[in-house]
PDB file of C-alpha atoms in Angstrom:
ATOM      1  CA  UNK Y   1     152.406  77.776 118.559  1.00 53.00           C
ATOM      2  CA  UNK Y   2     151.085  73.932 117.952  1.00 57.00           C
ATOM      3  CA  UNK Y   3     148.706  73.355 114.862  1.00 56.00           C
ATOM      4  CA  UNK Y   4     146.221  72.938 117.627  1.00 53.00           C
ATOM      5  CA  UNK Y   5     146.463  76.386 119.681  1.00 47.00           C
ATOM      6  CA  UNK Y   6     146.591  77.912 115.783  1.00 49.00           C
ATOM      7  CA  UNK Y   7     143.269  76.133 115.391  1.00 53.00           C
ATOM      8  CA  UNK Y   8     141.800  77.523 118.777  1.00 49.00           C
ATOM      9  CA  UNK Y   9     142.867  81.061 118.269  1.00 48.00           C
ATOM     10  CA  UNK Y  10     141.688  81.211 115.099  1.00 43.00           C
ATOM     11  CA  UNK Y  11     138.502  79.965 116.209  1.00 50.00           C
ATOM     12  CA  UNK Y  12     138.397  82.259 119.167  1.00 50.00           C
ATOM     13  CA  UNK Y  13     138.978  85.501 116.782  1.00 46.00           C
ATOM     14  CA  UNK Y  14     136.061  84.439 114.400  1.00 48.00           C
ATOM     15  CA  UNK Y  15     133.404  84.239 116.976  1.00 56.00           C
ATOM     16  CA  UNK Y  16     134.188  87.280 118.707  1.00 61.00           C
ATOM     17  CA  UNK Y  17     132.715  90.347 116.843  1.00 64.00           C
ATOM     18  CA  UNK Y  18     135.668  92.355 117.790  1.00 63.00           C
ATOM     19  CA  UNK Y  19     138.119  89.921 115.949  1.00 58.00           C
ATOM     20  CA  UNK Y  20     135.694  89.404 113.103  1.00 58.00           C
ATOM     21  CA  UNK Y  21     135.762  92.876 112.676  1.00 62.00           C
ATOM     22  CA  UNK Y  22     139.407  93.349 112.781  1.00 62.00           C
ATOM     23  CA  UNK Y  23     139.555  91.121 110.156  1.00 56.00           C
ATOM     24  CA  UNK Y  24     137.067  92.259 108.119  1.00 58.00           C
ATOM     25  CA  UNK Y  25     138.681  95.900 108.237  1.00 58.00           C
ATOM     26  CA  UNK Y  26     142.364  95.159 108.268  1.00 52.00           C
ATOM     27  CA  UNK Y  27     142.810  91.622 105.795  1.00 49.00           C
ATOM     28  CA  UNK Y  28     140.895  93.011 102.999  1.00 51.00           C
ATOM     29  CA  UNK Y  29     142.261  96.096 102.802  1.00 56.00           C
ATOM     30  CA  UNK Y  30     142.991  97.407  99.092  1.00 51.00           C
ATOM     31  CA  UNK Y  31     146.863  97.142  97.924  1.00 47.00           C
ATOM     32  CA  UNK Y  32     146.994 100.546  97.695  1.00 47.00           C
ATOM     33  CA  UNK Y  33     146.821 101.141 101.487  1.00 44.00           C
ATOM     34  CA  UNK Y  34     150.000  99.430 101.534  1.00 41.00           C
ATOM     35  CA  UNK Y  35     152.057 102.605 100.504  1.00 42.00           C
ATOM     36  CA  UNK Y  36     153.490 104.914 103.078  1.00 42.00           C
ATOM     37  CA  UNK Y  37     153.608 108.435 103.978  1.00 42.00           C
ATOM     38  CA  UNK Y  38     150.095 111.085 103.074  1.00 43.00           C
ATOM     39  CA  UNK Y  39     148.490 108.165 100.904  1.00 42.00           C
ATOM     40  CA  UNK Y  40     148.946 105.561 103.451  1.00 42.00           C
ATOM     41  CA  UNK Y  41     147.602 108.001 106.064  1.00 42.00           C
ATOM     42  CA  UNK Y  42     144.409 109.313 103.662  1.00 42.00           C
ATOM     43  CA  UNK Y  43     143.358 105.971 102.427  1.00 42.00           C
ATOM     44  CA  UNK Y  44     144.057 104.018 105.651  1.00 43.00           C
ATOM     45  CA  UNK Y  45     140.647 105.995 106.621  1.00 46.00           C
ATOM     46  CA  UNK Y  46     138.228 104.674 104.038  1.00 48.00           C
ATOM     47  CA  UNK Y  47     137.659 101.570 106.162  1.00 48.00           C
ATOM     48  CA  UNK Y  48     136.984  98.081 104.099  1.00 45.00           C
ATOM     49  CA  UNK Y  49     135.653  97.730 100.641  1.00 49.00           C
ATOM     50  CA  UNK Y  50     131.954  97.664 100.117  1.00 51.00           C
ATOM     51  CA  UNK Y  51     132.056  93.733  99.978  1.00 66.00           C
ATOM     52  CA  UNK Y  52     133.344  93.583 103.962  1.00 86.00           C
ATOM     53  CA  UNK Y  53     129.954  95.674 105.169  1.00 88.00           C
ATOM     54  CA  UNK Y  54     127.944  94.343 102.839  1.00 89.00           C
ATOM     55  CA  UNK Y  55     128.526  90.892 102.904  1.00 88.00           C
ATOM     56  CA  UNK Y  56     128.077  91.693 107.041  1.00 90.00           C
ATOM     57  CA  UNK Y  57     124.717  93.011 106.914  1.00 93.00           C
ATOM     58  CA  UNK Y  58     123.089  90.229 104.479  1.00 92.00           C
ATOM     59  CA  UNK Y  59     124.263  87.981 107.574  1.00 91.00           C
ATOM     60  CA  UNK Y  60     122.731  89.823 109.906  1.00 93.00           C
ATOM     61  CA  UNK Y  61     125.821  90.431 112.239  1.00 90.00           C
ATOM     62  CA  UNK Y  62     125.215  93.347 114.034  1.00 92.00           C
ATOM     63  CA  UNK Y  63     127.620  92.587 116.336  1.00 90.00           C
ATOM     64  CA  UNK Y  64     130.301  92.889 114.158  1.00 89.00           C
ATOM     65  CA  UNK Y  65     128.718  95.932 112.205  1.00 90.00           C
ATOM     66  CA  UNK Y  66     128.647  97.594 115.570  1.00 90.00           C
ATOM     67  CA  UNK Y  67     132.461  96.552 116.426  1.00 89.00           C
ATOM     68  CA  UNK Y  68     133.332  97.504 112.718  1.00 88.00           C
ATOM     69  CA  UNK Y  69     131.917 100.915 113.428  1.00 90.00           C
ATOM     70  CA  UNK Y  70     134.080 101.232 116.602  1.00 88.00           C
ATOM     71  CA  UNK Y  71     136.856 100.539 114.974  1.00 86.00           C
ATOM     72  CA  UNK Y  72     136.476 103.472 112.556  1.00 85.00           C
ATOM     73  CA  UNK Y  73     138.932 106.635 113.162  1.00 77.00           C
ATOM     74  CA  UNK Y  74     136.936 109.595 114.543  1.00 80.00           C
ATOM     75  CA  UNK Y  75     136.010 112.431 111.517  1.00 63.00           C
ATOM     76  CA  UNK Y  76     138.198 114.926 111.456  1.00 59.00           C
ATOM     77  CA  UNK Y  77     137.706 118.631 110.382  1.00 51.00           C
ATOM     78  CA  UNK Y  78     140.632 119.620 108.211  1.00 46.00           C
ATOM     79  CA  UNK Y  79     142.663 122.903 109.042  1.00 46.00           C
ATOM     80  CA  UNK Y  80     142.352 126.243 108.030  1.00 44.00           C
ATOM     81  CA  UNK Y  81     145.684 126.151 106.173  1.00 41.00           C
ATOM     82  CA  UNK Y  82     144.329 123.165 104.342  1.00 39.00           C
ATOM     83  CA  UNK Y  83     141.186 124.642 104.061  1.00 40.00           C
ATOM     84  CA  UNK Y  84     142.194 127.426 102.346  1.00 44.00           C
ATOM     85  CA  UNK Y  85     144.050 125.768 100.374  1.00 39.00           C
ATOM     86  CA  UNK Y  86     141.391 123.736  98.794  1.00 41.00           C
ATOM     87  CA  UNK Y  87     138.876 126.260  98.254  1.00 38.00           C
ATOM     88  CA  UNK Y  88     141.551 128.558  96.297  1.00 41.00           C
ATOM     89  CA  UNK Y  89     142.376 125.713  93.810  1.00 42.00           C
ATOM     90  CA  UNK Y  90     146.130 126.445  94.508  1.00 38.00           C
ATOM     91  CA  UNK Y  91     148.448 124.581  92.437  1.00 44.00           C
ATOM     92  CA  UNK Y  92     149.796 121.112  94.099  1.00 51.00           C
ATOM     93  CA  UNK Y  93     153.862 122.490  93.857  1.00 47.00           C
ATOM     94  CA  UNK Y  94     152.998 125.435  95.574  1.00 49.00           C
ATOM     95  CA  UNK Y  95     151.321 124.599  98.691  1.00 46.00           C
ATOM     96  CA  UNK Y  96     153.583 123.299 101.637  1.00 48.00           C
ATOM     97  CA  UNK Y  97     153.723 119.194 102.223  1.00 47.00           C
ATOM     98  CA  UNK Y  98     150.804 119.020  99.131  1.00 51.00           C
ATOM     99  CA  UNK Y  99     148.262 120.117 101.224  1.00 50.00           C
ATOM    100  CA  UNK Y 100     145.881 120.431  98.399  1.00 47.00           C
ATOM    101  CA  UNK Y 101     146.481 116.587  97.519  1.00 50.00           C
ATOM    102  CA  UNK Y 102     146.407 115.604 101.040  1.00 54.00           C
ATOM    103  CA  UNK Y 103     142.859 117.397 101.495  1.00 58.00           C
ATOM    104  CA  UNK Y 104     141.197 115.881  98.299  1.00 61.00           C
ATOM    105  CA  UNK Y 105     142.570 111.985  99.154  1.00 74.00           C
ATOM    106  CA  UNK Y 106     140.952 112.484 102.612  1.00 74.00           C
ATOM    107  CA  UNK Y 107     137.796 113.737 101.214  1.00 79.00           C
ATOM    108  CA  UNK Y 108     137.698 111.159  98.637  1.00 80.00           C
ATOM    109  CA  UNK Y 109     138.285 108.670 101.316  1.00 81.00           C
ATOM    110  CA  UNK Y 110     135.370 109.798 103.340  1.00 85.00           C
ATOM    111  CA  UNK Y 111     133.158 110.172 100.804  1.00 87.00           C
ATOM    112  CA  UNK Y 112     133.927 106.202  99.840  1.00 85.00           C
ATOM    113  CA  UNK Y 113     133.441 104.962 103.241  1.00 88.00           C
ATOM    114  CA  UNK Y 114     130.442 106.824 103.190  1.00 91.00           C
ATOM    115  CA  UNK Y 115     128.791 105.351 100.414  1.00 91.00           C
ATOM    116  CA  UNK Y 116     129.962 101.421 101.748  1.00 90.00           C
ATOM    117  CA  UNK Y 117     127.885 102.220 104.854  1.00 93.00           C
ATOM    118  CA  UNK Y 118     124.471 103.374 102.857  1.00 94.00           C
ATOM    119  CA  UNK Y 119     125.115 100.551 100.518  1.00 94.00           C
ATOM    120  CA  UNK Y 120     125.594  97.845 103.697  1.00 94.00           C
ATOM    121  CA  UNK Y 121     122.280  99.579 105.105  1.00 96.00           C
ATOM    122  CA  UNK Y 122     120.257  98.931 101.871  1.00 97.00           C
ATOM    123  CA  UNK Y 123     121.877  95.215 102.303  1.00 96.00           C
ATOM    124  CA  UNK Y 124     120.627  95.281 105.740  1.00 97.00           C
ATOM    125  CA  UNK Y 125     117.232  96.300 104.880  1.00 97.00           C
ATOM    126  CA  UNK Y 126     116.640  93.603 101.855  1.00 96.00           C
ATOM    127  CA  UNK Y 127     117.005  90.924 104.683  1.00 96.00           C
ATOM    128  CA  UNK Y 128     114.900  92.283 107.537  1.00 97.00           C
ATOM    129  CA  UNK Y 129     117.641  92.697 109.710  1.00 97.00           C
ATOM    130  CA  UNK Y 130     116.471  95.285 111.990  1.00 97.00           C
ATOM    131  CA  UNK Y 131     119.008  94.677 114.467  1.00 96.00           C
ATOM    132  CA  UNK Y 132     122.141  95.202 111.691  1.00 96.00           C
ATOM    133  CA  UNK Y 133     120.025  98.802 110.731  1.00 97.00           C
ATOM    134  CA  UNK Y 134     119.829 100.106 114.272  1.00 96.00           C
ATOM    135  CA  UNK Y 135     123.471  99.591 114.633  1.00 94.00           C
ATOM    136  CA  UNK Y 136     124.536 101.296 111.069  1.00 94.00           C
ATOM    137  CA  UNK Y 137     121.881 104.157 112.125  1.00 95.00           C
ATOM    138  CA  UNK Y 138     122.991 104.658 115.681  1.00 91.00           C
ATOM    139  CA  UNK Y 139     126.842 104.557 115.209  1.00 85.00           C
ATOM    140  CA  UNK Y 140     129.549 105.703 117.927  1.00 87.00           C
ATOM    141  CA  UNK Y 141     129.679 109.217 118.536  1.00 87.00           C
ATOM    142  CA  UNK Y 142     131.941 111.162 115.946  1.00 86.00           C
ATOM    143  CA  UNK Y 143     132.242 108.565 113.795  1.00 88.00           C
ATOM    144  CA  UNK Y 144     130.775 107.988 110.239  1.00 89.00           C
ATOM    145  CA  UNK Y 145     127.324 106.277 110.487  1.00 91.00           C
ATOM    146  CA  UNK Y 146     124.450 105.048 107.611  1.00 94.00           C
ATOM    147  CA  UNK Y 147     122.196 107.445 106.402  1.00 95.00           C
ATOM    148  CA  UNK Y 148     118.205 106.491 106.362  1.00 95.00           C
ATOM    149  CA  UNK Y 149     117.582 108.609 103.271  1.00 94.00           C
ATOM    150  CA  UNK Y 150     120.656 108.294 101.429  1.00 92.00           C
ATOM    151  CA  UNK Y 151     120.360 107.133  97.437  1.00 92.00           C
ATOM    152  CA  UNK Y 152     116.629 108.835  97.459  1.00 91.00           C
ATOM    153  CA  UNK Y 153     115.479 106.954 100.018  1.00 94.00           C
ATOM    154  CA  UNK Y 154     116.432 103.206  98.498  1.00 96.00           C
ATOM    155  CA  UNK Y 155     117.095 101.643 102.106  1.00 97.00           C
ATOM    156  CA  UNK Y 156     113.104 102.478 102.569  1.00 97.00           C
ATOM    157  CA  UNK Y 157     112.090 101.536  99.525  1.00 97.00           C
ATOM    158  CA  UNK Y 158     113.842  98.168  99.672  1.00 97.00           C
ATOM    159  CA  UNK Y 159     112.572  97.221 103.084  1.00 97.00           C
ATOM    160  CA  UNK Y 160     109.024  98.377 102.009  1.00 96.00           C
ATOM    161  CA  UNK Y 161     108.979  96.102  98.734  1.00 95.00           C
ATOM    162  CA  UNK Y 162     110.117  93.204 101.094  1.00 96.00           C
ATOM    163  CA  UNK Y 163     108.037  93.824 103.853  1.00 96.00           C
ATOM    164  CA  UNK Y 164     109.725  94.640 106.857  1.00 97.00           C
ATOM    165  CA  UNK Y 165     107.599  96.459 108.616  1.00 97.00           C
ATOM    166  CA  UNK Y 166     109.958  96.906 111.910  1.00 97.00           C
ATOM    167  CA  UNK Y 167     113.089  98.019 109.537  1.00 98.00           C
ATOM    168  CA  UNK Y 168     110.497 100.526 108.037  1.00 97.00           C
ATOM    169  CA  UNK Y 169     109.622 102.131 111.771  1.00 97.00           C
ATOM    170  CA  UNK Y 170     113.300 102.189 112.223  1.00 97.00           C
ATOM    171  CA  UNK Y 171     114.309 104.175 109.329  1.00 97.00           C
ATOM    172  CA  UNK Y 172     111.196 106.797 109.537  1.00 96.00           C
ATOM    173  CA  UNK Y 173     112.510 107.197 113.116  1.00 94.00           C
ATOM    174  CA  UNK Y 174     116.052 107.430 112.210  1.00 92.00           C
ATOM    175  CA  UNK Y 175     118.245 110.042 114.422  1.00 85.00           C
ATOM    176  CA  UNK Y 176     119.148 113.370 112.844  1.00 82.00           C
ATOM    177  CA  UNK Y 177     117.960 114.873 110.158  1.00 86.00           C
ATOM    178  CA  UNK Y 178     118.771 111.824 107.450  1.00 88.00           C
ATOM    179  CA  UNK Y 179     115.875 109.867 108.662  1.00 93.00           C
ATOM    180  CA  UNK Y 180     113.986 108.267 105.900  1.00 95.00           C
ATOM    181  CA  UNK Y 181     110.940 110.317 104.411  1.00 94.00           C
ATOM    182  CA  UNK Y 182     107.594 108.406 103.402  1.00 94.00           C
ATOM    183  CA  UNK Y 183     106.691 110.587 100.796  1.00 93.00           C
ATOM    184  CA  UNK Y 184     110.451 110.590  99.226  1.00 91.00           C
ATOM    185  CA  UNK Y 185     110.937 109.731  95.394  1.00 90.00           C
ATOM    186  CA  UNK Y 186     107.020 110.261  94.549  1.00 89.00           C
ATOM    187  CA  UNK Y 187     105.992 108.156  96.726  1.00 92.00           C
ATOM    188  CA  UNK Y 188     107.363 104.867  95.507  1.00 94.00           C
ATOM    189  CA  UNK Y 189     107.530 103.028  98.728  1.00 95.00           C
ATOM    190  CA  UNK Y 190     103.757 103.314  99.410  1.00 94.00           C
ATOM    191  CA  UNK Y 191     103.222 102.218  95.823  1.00 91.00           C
ATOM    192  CA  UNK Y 192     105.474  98.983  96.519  1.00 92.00           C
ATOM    193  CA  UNK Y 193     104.019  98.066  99.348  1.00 93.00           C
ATOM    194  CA  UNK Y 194     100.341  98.492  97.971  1.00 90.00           C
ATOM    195  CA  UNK Y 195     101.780  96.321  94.993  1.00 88.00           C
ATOM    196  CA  UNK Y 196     102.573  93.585  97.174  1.00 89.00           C
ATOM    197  CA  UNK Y 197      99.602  94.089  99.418  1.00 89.00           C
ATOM    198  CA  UNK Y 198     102.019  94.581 103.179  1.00 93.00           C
ATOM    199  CA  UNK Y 199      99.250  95.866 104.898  1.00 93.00           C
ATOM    200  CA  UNK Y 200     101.353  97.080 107.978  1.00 95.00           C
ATOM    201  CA  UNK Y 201     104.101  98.936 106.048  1.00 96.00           C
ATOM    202  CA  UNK Y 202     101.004 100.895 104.136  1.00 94.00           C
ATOM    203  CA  UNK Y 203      99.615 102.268 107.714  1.00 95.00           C
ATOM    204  CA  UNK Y 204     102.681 102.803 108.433  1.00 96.00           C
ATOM    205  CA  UNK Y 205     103.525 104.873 105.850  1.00 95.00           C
ATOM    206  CA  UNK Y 206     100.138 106.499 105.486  1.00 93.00           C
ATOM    207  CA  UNK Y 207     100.736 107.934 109.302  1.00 92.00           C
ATOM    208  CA  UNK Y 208     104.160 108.526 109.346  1.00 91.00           C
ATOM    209  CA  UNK Y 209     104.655 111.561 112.064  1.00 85.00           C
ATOM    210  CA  UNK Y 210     106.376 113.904 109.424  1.00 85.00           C
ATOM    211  CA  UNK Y 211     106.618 113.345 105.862  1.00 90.00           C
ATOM    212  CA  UNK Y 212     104.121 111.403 105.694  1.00 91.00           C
ATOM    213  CA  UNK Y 213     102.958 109.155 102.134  1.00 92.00           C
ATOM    214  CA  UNK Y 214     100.277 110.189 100.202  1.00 91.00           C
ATOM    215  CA  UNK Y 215      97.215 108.141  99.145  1.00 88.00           C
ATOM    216  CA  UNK Y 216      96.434 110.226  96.480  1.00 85.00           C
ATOM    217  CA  UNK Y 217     100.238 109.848  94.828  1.00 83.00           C
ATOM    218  CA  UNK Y 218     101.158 109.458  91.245  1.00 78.00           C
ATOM    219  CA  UNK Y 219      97.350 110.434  89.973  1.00 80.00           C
ATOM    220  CA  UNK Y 220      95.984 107.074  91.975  1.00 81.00           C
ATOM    221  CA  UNK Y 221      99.248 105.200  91.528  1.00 84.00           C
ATOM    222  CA  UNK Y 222      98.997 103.341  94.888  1.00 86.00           C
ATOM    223  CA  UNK Y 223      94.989 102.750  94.415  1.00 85.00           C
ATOM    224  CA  UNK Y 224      95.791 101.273  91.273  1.00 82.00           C
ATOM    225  CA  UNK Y 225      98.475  98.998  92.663  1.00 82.00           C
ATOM    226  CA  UNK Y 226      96.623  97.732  95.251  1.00 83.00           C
ATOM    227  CA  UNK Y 227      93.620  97.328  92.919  1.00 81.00           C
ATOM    228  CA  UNK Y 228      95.697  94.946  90.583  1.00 78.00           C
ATOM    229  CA  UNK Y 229      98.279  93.388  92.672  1.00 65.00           C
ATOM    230  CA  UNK Y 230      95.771  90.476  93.864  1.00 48.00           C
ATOM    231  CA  UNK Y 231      95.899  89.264  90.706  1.00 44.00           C
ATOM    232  CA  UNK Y 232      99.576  87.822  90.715  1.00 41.00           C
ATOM    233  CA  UNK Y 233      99.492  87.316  94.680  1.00 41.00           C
ATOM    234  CA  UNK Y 234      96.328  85.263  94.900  1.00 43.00           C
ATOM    235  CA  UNK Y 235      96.766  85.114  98.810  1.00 39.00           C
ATOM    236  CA  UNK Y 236      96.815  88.610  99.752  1.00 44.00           C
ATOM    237  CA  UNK Y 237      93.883  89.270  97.901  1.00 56.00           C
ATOM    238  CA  UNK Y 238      92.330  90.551 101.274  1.00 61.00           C
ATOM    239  CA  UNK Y 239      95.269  92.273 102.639  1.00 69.00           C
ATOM    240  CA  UNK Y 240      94.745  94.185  99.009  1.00 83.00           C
ATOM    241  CA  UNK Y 241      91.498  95.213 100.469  1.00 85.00           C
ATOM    242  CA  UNK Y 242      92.911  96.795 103.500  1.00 88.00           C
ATOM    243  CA  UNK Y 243      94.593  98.820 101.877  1.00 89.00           C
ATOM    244  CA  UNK Y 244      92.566  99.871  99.103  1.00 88.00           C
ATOM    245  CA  UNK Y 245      90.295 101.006 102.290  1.00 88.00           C
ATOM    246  CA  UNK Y 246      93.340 102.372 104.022  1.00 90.00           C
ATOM    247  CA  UNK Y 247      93.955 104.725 100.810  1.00 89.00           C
ATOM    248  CA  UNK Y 248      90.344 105.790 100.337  1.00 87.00           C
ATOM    249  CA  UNK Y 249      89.867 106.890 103.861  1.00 86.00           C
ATOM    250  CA  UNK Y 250      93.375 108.693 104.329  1.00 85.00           C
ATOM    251  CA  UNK Y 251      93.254 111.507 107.111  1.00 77.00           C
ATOM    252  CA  UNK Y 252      94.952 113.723 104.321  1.00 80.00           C
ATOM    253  CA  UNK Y 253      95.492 113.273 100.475  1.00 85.00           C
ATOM    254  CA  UNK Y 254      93.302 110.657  99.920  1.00 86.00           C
ATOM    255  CA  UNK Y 255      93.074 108.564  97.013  1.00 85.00           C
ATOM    256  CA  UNK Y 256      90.162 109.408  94.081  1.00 86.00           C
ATOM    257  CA  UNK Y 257      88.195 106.413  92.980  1.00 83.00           C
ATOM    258  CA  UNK Y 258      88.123 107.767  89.731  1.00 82.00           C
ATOM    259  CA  UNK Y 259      91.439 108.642  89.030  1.00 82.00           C
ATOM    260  CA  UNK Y 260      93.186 107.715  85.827  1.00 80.00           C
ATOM    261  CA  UNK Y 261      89.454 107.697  84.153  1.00 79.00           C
ATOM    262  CA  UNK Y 262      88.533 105.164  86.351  1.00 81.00           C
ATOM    263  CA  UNK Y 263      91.144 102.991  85.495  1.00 81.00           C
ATOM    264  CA  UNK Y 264      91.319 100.842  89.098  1.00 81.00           C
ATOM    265  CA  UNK Y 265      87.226 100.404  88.599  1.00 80.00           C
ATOM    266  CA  UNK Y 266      87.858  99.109  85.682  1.00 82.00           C
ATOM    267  CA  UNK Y 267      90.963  97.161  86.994  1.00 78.00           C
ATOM    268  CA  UNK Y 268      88.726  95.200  89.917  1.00 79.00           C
ATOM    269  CA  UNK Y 269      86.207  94.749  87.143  1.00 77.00           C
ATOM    270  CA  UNK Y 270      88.670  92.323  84.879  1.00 77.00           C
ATOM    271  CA  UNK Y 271      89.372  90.383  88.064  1.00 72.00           C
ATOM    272  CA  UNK Y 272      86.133  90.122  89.360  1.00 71.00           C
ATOM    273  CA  UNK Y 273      86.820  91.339  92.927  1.00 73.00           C
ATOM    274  CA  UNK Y 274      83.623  92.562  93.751  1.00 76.00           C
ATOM    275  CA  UNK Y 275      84.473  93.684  97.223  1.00 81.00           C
ATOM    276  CA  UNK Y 276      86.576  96.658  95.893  1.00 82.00           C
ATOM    277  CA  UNK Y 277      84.255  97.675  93.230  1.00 84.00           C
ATOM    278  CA  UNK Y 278      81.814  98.634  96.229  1.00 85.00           C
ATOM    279  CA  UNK Y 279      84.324 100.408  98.167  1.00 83.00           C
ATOM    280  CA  UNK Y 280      85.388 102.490  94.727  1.00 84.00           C
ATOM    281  CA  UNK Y 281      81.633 102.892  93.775  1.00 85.00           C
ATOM    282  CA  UNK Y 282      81.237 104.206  97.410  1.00 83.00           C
ATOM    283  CA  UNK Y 283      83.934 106.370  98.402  1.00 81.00           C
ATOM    284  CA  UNK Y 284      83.776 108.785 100.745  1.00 77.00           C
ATOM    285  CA  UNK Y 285      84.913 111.587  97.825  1.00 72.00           C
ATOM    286  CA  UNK Y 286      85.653 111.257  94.323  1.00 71.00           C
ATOM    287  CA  UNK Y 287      83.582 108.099  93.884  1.00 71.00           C
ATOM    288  CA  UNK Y 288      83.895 105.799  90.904  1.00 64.00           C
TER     289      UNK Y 288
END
């Protein structure tokens, strides 16, 4: 083939997703896949290295997230022989073909692969690509697929703290039973958001079907976020009254106006936000 057609081939695999894919699974393998025999078959399963998915999802191709998924053998249940096998601990030597070693490398291999995916959707998240997390949520049938709650919820958190209000509805909605939880790891990703004053992702939160936050989280964590957070982000000072309204009138948990000894009265008072200090002084219960 001329320099030329090597040019327009090449060219031709990288803007297909199915050849950028292929070559993000298959060049970057690890040198130990290059073995033969049980290892080669074991490892060969992992898929790529975390870098390959990751480095996909902070560039937003879903595409080739979605081909890379594809591409991915089917899981396997092991058999009863080598079932067996692993659950009595028997010695390597005496178990036919090393069944015992054969077992362990696959579920090692798994359990790798596993973590690259909830690591590429955290990746995903960071950058607002919604399109990238529907494809590592929704994965082929049978085949290994992100999980929304994975790492105590971090692909949540993330998005919250950034404010992607669209990647938040997707994970809360997530298939199965791994979709993200609002009220996971005490609450943090209402606190976040309330910190940075995202409105949206707040409501959302606040109403999530199941699971959902609490206003009232942390002993007036959230109120107190949103009662200080205008002062570094000058301009979302009103979106910081939204939500300090949002969290006072919650359908269920509620935040206290005087929690922490009054702490976000006295908060609003230092920074002069007047506004606040009447919705504290007139809460609907637990007024300041």
């Amino acid at each position: 083939m001329s320099a030329l057609g090597m040019c327009r081939a090449w060219r031709d695999v990288l803007q297909s997703p199915a050849g950028m894919a292929k070559l993000l699974l298959y060049a970057e393998r690890p040198p130990q896949q290059a073995t033969s025999g049980h290892e080669q078959q074991s490892s060969g399963s992992a898929g790529p290295s975390v870098s390959c998915w990751v480095r996909a999802a902070r560039a937003g191709r879903d595409q080739v997230l979605s081909a890379m998924l594809c591409l991915l053998q089917p899981a396997k249940a092991p058999s009863t022989a080598c079932t067996n096998a692993a659950v009595t601990d028997v010695e390597p030597a005496t178990t036919e073909h090393g069944t015992v070693h054969t077992v362990q490398s696959t579920q090692d291999a798994a359990a790798a692969l596993q973590n690259d995916l909830d690591e590429a959707l955290v990746a995903a998240c960071a950058g607002g690509h919604v399109a990238c997390v529907r494809a590592m949520l929704h994965g082929p049938p049978g085949r290994p697929s992100a999980r929304a709650d994975a790492m105590d919820n971090k692909a949540l958190i993330v998005a919250a703290t950034y404010g992607h209000a669209d990647v938040v509805q997707v994970l809360l909605s997530a298939p199965g039973p791994n979709a993200a939880r609002a009220n996971s790891n005490d609450n943090e990703a209402l606190e976040r958001a309330a910190t940075a004053g995202h409105t949206a992702i707040v409501e959302i939160l606040l109403n999530a079907p199941s699971h959902a936050a609490h206003a009232d989280c942390g002993d007036g964590a959230a109120l107190l976020a949103a009662c200080t957070g205008h002062k570094y982000i000058n301009a979302v000072r009103d979106h910081h009254e939204a939500i300090v309204k949002m969290l006072l009138n919650a359908p269920s948990h509620a935040a206290h106006a005087d929690c922490q000894n009054f702490a976000a009265l006295r908060a609003v008072a230092r920074n002069g936000n007047l506004s606040i200090a009447e919705m504290l002084l007139n809460a609907p219960s637990h007024a300041a």
